[in-house]
Short mmCIF file of C-alpha atoms in Angstrom, two decimals:
data_model
loop_
_atom_site.label_atom_id
_atom_site.label_comp_id
_atom_site.label_asym_id
_atom_site.label_seq_id
_atom_site.Cartn_x
_atom_site.Cartn_y
_atom_site.Cartn_z
CA MET F 3 19.37 55.17 -43.36
CA ARG F 4 20.26 52.90 -46.20
CA ARG F 5 22.01 54.56 -49.05
CA SER F 6 22.47 53.13 -52.53
CA LYS F 7 25.00 55.93 -53.99
CA LEU F 8 28.42 56.08 -52.90
CA PHE F 9 30.64 58.59 -54.39
CA PRO F 10 33.72 57.66 -55.48
CA THR F 11 35.02 61.30 -55.95
CA SER F 12 34.21 64.86 -54.10
CA ASP F 13 32.85 65.74 -58.07
CA GLU F 14 30.42 63.51 -58.57
CA ALA F 15 29.23 64.50 -54.83
CA GLU F 16 28.98 67.99 -56.00
CA THR F 17 27.17 66.94 -59.09
CA ALA F 18 25.02 65.33 -56.97
CA PHE F 19 24.14 68.00 -54.03
CA TYR F 20 23.25 70.25 -57.26
CA ASP F 21 21.19 68.04 -58.76
CA ALA F 22 18.94 67.09 -55.60
CA PHE F 23 18.86 70.32 -55.02
CA GLU F 24 17.27 71.64 -58.75
CA ARG F 25 14.81 68.87 -58.13
CA GLY F 26 14.11 69.37 -54.59
CA ASP F 27 14.97 65.93 -53.78
CA LEU F 28 15.28 65.64 -50.30
CA ALA F 29 16.21 61.50 -49.85
CA ALA F 30 19.13 62.40 -52.57
CA MET F 31 20.09 65.59 -50.54
CA MET F 32 20.88 63.91 -47.60
CA ALA F 33 22.25 60.91 -49.16
CA VAL F 34 25.07 63.46 -49.98
CA TRP F 35 25.60 65.09 -46.24
CA ALA F 36 27.66 62.91 -44.28
CA GLU F 37 26.00 61.59 -41.38
CA SER F 38 27.75 63.18 -38.62
CA ASP F 39 26.92 65.85 -35.67
CA ALA F 40 30.15 67.74 -36.77
CA VAL F 41 28.48 68.89 -40.45
CA VAL F 42 28.03 72.82 -40.55
CA CYS F 43 25.38 74.17 -43.26
CA VAL F 44 24.57 78.06 -43.63
CA HIS F 45 21.96 79.23 -45.94
CA PRO F 46 22.32 82.72 -47.42
CA ARG F 47 20.90 85.19 -44.49
CA GLY F 48 20.69 81.89 -42.19
CA PRO F 49 21.36 80.85 -39.10
CA ARG F 50 24.79 78.64 -38.83
CA LEU F 51 23.14 75.08 -38.69
CA VAL F 52 25.06 72.27 -37.00
CA GLY F 53 24.59 68.40 -37.36
CA PHE F 54 22.51 65.73 -39.81
CA ASP F 55 19.48 66.44 -38.17
CA ALA F 56 19.22 70.45 -38.29
CA VAL F 57 20.69 70.25 -41.81
CA ARG F 58 18.17 67.98 -42.84
CA ASP F 59 15.29 70.20 -41.06
CA SER F 60 16.46 73.00 -42.97
CA TRP F 61 16.63 71.11 -46.60
CA THR F 62 12.86 69.64 -45.47
CA GLN F 63 11.85 73.30 -45.09
CA ILE F 64 13.70 74.73 -48.33
CA PHE F 65 12.16 72.15 -50.50
CA ALA F 66 8.81 72.40 -49.32
CA GLY F 67 8.73 75.88 -50.25
CA GLY F 68 8.60 75.00 -53.82
CA ASN F 69 12.10 75.54 -54.65
CA THR F 70 11.51 72.50 -57.29
CA GLN F 71 12.67 73.10 -60.86
CA LEU F 72 15.16 75.46 -59.67
CA ARG F 73 17.89 75.85 -62.22
CA ILE F 74 21.60 76.09 -60.69
CA LYS F 75 24.31 76.79 -62.53
CA SER F 76 27.89 76.38 -61.25
CA THR F 77 30.57 79.01 -62.00
CA GLU F 78 34.26 80.06 -61.32
CA LEU F 79 34.92 76.93 -59.17
CA ARG F 80 38.05 76.47 -57.55
CA LYS F 81 39.07 73.66 -55.93
CA PHE F 82 41.68 72.88 -53.12
CA ASP F 83 41.50 69.20 -53.11
CA GLY F 84 43.45 67.01 -50.90
CA GLN F 85 43.23 63.02 -50.20
CA SER F 86 40.52 63.02 -47.36
CA VAL F 87 39.00 66.66 -47.43
CA ALA F 88 38.17 68.75 -50.73
CA VAL F 89 36.87 72.33 -50.99
CA HIS F 90 35.38 73.81 -53.78
CA THR F 91 34.30 77.48 -54.04
CA LEU F 92 32.09 78.70 -56.55
CA VAL F 93 29.47 81.15 -57.38
CA GLU F 94 25.64 79.40 -57.83
CA VAL F 95 23.55 81.29 -60.65
CA LEU F 96 20.26 80.59 -59.59
CA THR F 97 16.97 80.96 -61.47
CA ALA F 98 13.54 80.25 -60.45
CA PRO F 99 10.89 78.59 -62.50
CA GLY F 100 9.25 81.02 -64.85
CA GLN F 101 11.39 84.06 -63.97
CA GLN F 102 14.83 85.09 -65.79
CA ALA F 103 16.08 87.26 -63.11
CA THR F 104 19.08 84.94 -61.60
CA GLN F 105 20.55 85.39 -58.09
CA SER F 106 23.97 84.76 -57.34
CA VAL F 107 25.27 82.81 -54.11
CA CYS F 108 28.97 82.42 -53.42
CA SER F 109 29.39 78.92 -51.85
CA THR F 110 32.10 77.21 -50.22
CA ASN F 111 31.29 73.04 -50.26
CA VAL F 112 33.61 70.62 -48.26
CA TYR F 113 33.69 67.07 -48.98
CA GLU F 114 35.05 64.39 -46.78
CA LEU F 115 36.04 60.81 -47.70
CA THR F 116 34.21 58.46 -45.56
CA ASP F 117 33.72 54.85 -45.31
CA ALA F 118 30.57 55.42 -47.20
CA GLY F 119 32.90 57.50 -50.23
CA TRP F 120 32.70 61.12 -50.59
CA ARG F 121 30.58 63.30 -48.48
CA MET F 122 29.44 66.51 -48.01
CA VAL F 123 30.40 68.36 -44.23
CA VAL F 124 30.10 72.01 -44.84
CA HIS F 125 28.00 73.87 -47.24
CA HIS F 126 28.55 77.97 -46.48
CA ALA F 127 26.32 79.98 -48.95
CA THR F 128 26.28 83.40 -49.42
CA PRO F 129 24.22 85.92 -51.06
CA LEU F 130 26.42 88.05 -53.42
CA ALA F 131 26.35 91.85 -52.89
CA ASP F 132 25.29 94.06 -55.86
CA PRO F 133 28.76 94.38 -57.86
CA VAL F 134 28.61 98.26 -58.12
CA ALA F 135 28.17 98.60 -54.58
CA VAL F 136 30.72 99.14 -52.11
CA PRO F 137 31.07 96.86 -49.45
CA ALA F 138 30.33 97.52 -45.80
CA GLU F 139 33.82 96.30 -44.53
CA GLU F 140 36.06 98.32 -46.76
CA GLU F 141 34.88 101.91 -45.83
CA PRO F 142 36.37 103.37 -42.74
CA ALA F 143 35.05 101.49 -39.91
CA SER F 144 34.38 104.45 -37.55
CA GLY F 145 30.44 104.94 -36.64
CA ARG F 146 29.82 101.80 -38.48
CA HIS F 147 28.36 98.48 -37.06
CA THR F 148 30.30 96.25 -39.59
CA LEU F 149 33.67 95.33 -37.81
CA HIS F 150 35.08 92.82 -40.44
CA MET X 8 58.32 89.15 -50.43
CA ARG X 9 60.42 87.35 -48.05
CA ARG X 10 58.67 85.77 -45.01
CA SER X 11 59.87 84.93 -41.51
CA LYS X 12 57.39 82.74 -40.39
CA LEU X 13 56.15 78.91 -41.36
CA PHE X 14 53.40 77.38 -39.95
CA PRO X 15 53.67 73.66 -39.20
CA THR X 16 50.02 73.25 -38.61
CA SER X 17 46.90 74.61 -39.87
CA ASP X 18 46.15 75.69 -36.33
CA GLU X 19 48.83 77.87 -36.07
CA ALA X 20 48.41 79.59 -39.41
CA GLU X 21 44.74 80.51 -37.98
CA THR X 22 46.15 81.60 -34.77
CA ALA X 23 48.51 83.84 -36.54
CA PHE X 24 45.43 84.63 -38.97
CA TYR X 25 43.56 86.41 -36.13
CA ASP X 26 46.27 87.73 -34.17
CA ALA X 27 47.01 89.84 -37.65
CA PHE X 28 43.42 90.26 -37.87
CA GLU X 29 43.21 91.84 -34.32
CA ARG X 30 46.49 94.09 -34.58
CA GLY X 31 45.64 94.97 -37.95
CA ASP X 32 48.96 94.16 -39.17
CA LEU X 33 48.66 93.71 -42.96
CA ALA X 34 52.44 92.11 -43.28
CA ALA X 35 51.48 89.48 -40.75
CA MET X 36 48.09 89.05 -42.34
CA MET X 37 49.37 88.25 -45.90
CA ALA X 38 52.04 86.18 -44.67
CA VAL X 39 49.40 83.50 -43.28
CA TRP X 40 48.00 83.78 -47.28
CA ALA X 41 49.07 81.41 -49.69
CA GLU X 42 50.65 83.49 -52.49
CA SER X 43 48.34 81.88 -55.16
CA ASP X 44 45.74 83.05 -57.99
CA ALA X 45 43.20 80.84 -56.53
CA VAL X 46 42.96 82.15 -52.88
CA VAL X 47 39.10 83.20 -52.14
CA CYS X 48 38.27 85.84 -49.83
CA VAL X 49 34.57 86.67 -48.53
CA HIS X 50 34.67 89.36 -46.23
CA PRO X 51 30.92 89.90 -44.82
CA ARG X 52 28.42 91.50 -47.32
CA GLY X 53 31.20 91.96 -49.88
CA PRO X 54 32.10 90.39 -52.97
CA ARG X 55 34.15 87.36 -53.62
CA LEU X 56 37.76 88.15 -54.10
CA VAL X 57 39.83 85.97 -55.94
CA GLY X 58 43.81 85.97 -56.04
CA PHE X 59 46.63 87.26 -53.70
CA ASP X 60 46.44 90.76 -54.93
CA ALA X 61 42.66 91.19 -54.38
CA VAL X 62 42.80 89.66 -51.05
CA ARG X 63 45.49 92.02 -49.66
CA ASP X 64 43.91 95.17 -51.40
CA SER X 65 40.96 94.38 -49.27
CA TRP X 66 42.98 94.01 -46.16
CA THR X 67 45.22 96.87 -46.70
CA GLN X 68 41.64 98.88 -46.68
CA ILE X 69 40.25 96.88 -44.24
CA PHE X 70 43.33 97.86 -41.49
CA ALA X 71 43.23 101.61 -43.04
CA GLY X 72 39.86 101.61 -41.62
CA GLY X 73 40.81 101.68 -38.08
CA ASN X 74 40.01 98.22 -37.33
CA THR X 75 43.04 97.81 -35.11
CA GLN X 76 42.41 96.54 -31.55
CA LEU X 77 39.50 94.75 -32.64
CA ARG X 78 38.89 91.72 -30.43
CA ILE X 79 38.18 88.14 -31.74
CA LYS X 80 36.98 85.63 -29.70
CA SER X 81 36.74 81.93 -31.97
CA THR X 82 34.07 80.11 -30.73
CA GLU X 83 32.26 76.52 -31.71
CA LEU X 84 35.13 75.33 -34.26
CA ARG X 85 34.80 72.39 -36.19
CA LYS X 86 37.58 71.26 -37.81
CA PHE X 87 38.14 68.64 -40.88
CA ASP X 88 41.67 68.11 -41.12
CA GLY X 89 43.26 66.51 -43.66
CA GLN X 90 46.50 65.56 -44.71
CA SER X 91 47.08 68.68 -47.45
CA VAL X 92 43.77 70.65 -46.61
CA ALA X 93 42.06 71.91 -43.47
CA VAL X 94 39.09 73.17 -42.86
CA HIS X 95 37.93 75.13 -39.90
CA THR X 96 34.33 76.08 -39.40
CA LEU X 97 33.70 78.63 -36.37
CA VAL X 98 32.08 81.29 -34.97
CA GLU X 99 33.65 84.53 -34.52
CA VAL X 100 32.47 86.92 -31.63
CA LEU X 101 33.99 90.58 -32.55
CA THR X 102 34.55 93.41 -30.37
CA ALA X 103 35.04 96.93 -31.42
CA PRO X 104 37.16 99.17 -29.10
CA GLY X 105 35.67 100.52 -26.33
CA GLN X 106 32.18 99.02 -27.33
CA GLN X 107 30.39 96.69 -25.68
CA ALA X 108 28.00 95.38 -28.21
CA THR X 109 29.25 92.22 -29.94
CA GLN X 110 29.00 91.28 -33.42
CA SER X 111 28.80 87.31 -34.50
CA VAL X 112 30.50 86.16 -37.52
CA CYS X 113 30.15 82.79 -39.10
CA SER X 114 33.51 81.84 -40.98
CA THR X 115 34.67 79.23 -42.90
CA ASN X 116 38.78 79.29 -43.26
CA VAL X 117 40.72 76.55 -45.77
CA TYR X 118 44.12 75.88 -45.17
CA GLU X 119 46.72 74.23 -47.69
CA LEU X 120 50.16 72.51 -47.15
CA THR X 121 52.28 74.16 -49.35
CA ASP X 122 55.84 74.16 -49.66
CA ALA X 123 56.15 77.30 -47.42
CA GLY X 124 54.15 75.14 -44.74
CA TRP X 125 50.21 75.86 -43.96
CA ARG X 126 48.66 78.71 -45.61
CA MET X 127 45.31 80.25 -45.87
CA VAL X 128 43.55 79.72 -49.39
CA VAL X 129 39.91 80.62 -48.36
CA HIS X 130 38.08 82.56 -46.01
CA HIS X 131 34.43 82.87 -46.16
CA ALA X 132 32.75 85.06 -43.63
CA THR X 133 28.79 86.07 -43.27
CA PRO X 134 27.25 88.29 -40.83
CA LEU X 135 25.00 85.61 -38.53
CA ALA X 136 21.44 86.77 -38.54
CA ASP X 137 19.73 87.53 -35.61
CA PRO X 138 18.95 84.55 -33.91
CA VAL X 139 15.12 85.25 -33.37
CA ALA X 140 14.63 85.89 -37.03
CA VAL X 141 13.02 83.40 -39.34
CA PRO X 142 15.55 82.91 -42.06
CA ALA X 143 14.62 84.25 -45.52
CA GLU X 144 15.27 80.64 -47.30
CA GLU X 145 13.29 78.59 -44.75
CA GLU X 146 10.03 80.27 -45.34
CA PRO X 147 7.74 79.41 -48.21
CA ALA X 148 9.69 80.64 -51.67
CA SER X 149 6.70 82.24 -53.33
CA GLY X 150 7.03 86.13 -53.91
CA ARG X 151 10.35 85.79 -52.16
CA HIS X 152 13.49 87.06 -54.01
CA THR X 153 15.80 84.39 -51.91
CA LEU X 154 15.80 81.22 -53.55
CA HIS X 155 18.24 79.34 -51.20
#
């Protein structure tokens, strides 16, 4: 696969990731990911996908489902940037077309400096629980299924 | 807080993390975390906790709930190790005392090289869905609440 874009920083890779996500642009999305069998992607409530092909298949299905024109606002960003590995944790606030309700997703995004610039190697996304609810793992464990 | 242990590698920090987790040892657990307002911890189905104090409070509650003698097996580890930032993604297989059923949790663990050795800065844990279930975000988006 030929790639026209190189991302000189992890920030630029992240901007490209969310831009591709909002537009539902599969080619642009996969240009952000490292072409590696080691990449990991966890969509909200989804399985753990490992490897470029499995990750591409998942985005193909997501974009086929009509997620175009989604609006994603990145908030509460924390960065741990190294020389070759960078981690951004943030809260995505997603709004679907024609809707006012938003959904908050907590994401950990990992980028690695490759020969082709910075690429995403991990996207781990979790729907955030209702902030007023008591999370299961903070209650006594006895009689509960949640261990952690 | 005085600390007697320094972790010369991210692997050793990770071993200490799961050892403290299994034993329900709060002091040992918090010796793994960086003493920083920027650390992030997401327990399964829980909120996004930011900062050392919030993270410590969460582990205090988890260990008070009787999670001691939990057994945690790390599987399917993928590492992205840089000189100052290291990311380990894995599947934790948890077994509660006296039970045969296991629970699988997908975790992204991030470590940073500090003046006091490698410390954990992010623990993002997600319960894995039933592998035979179709994840919500891979179905057509119309009429669903899950956008991503």
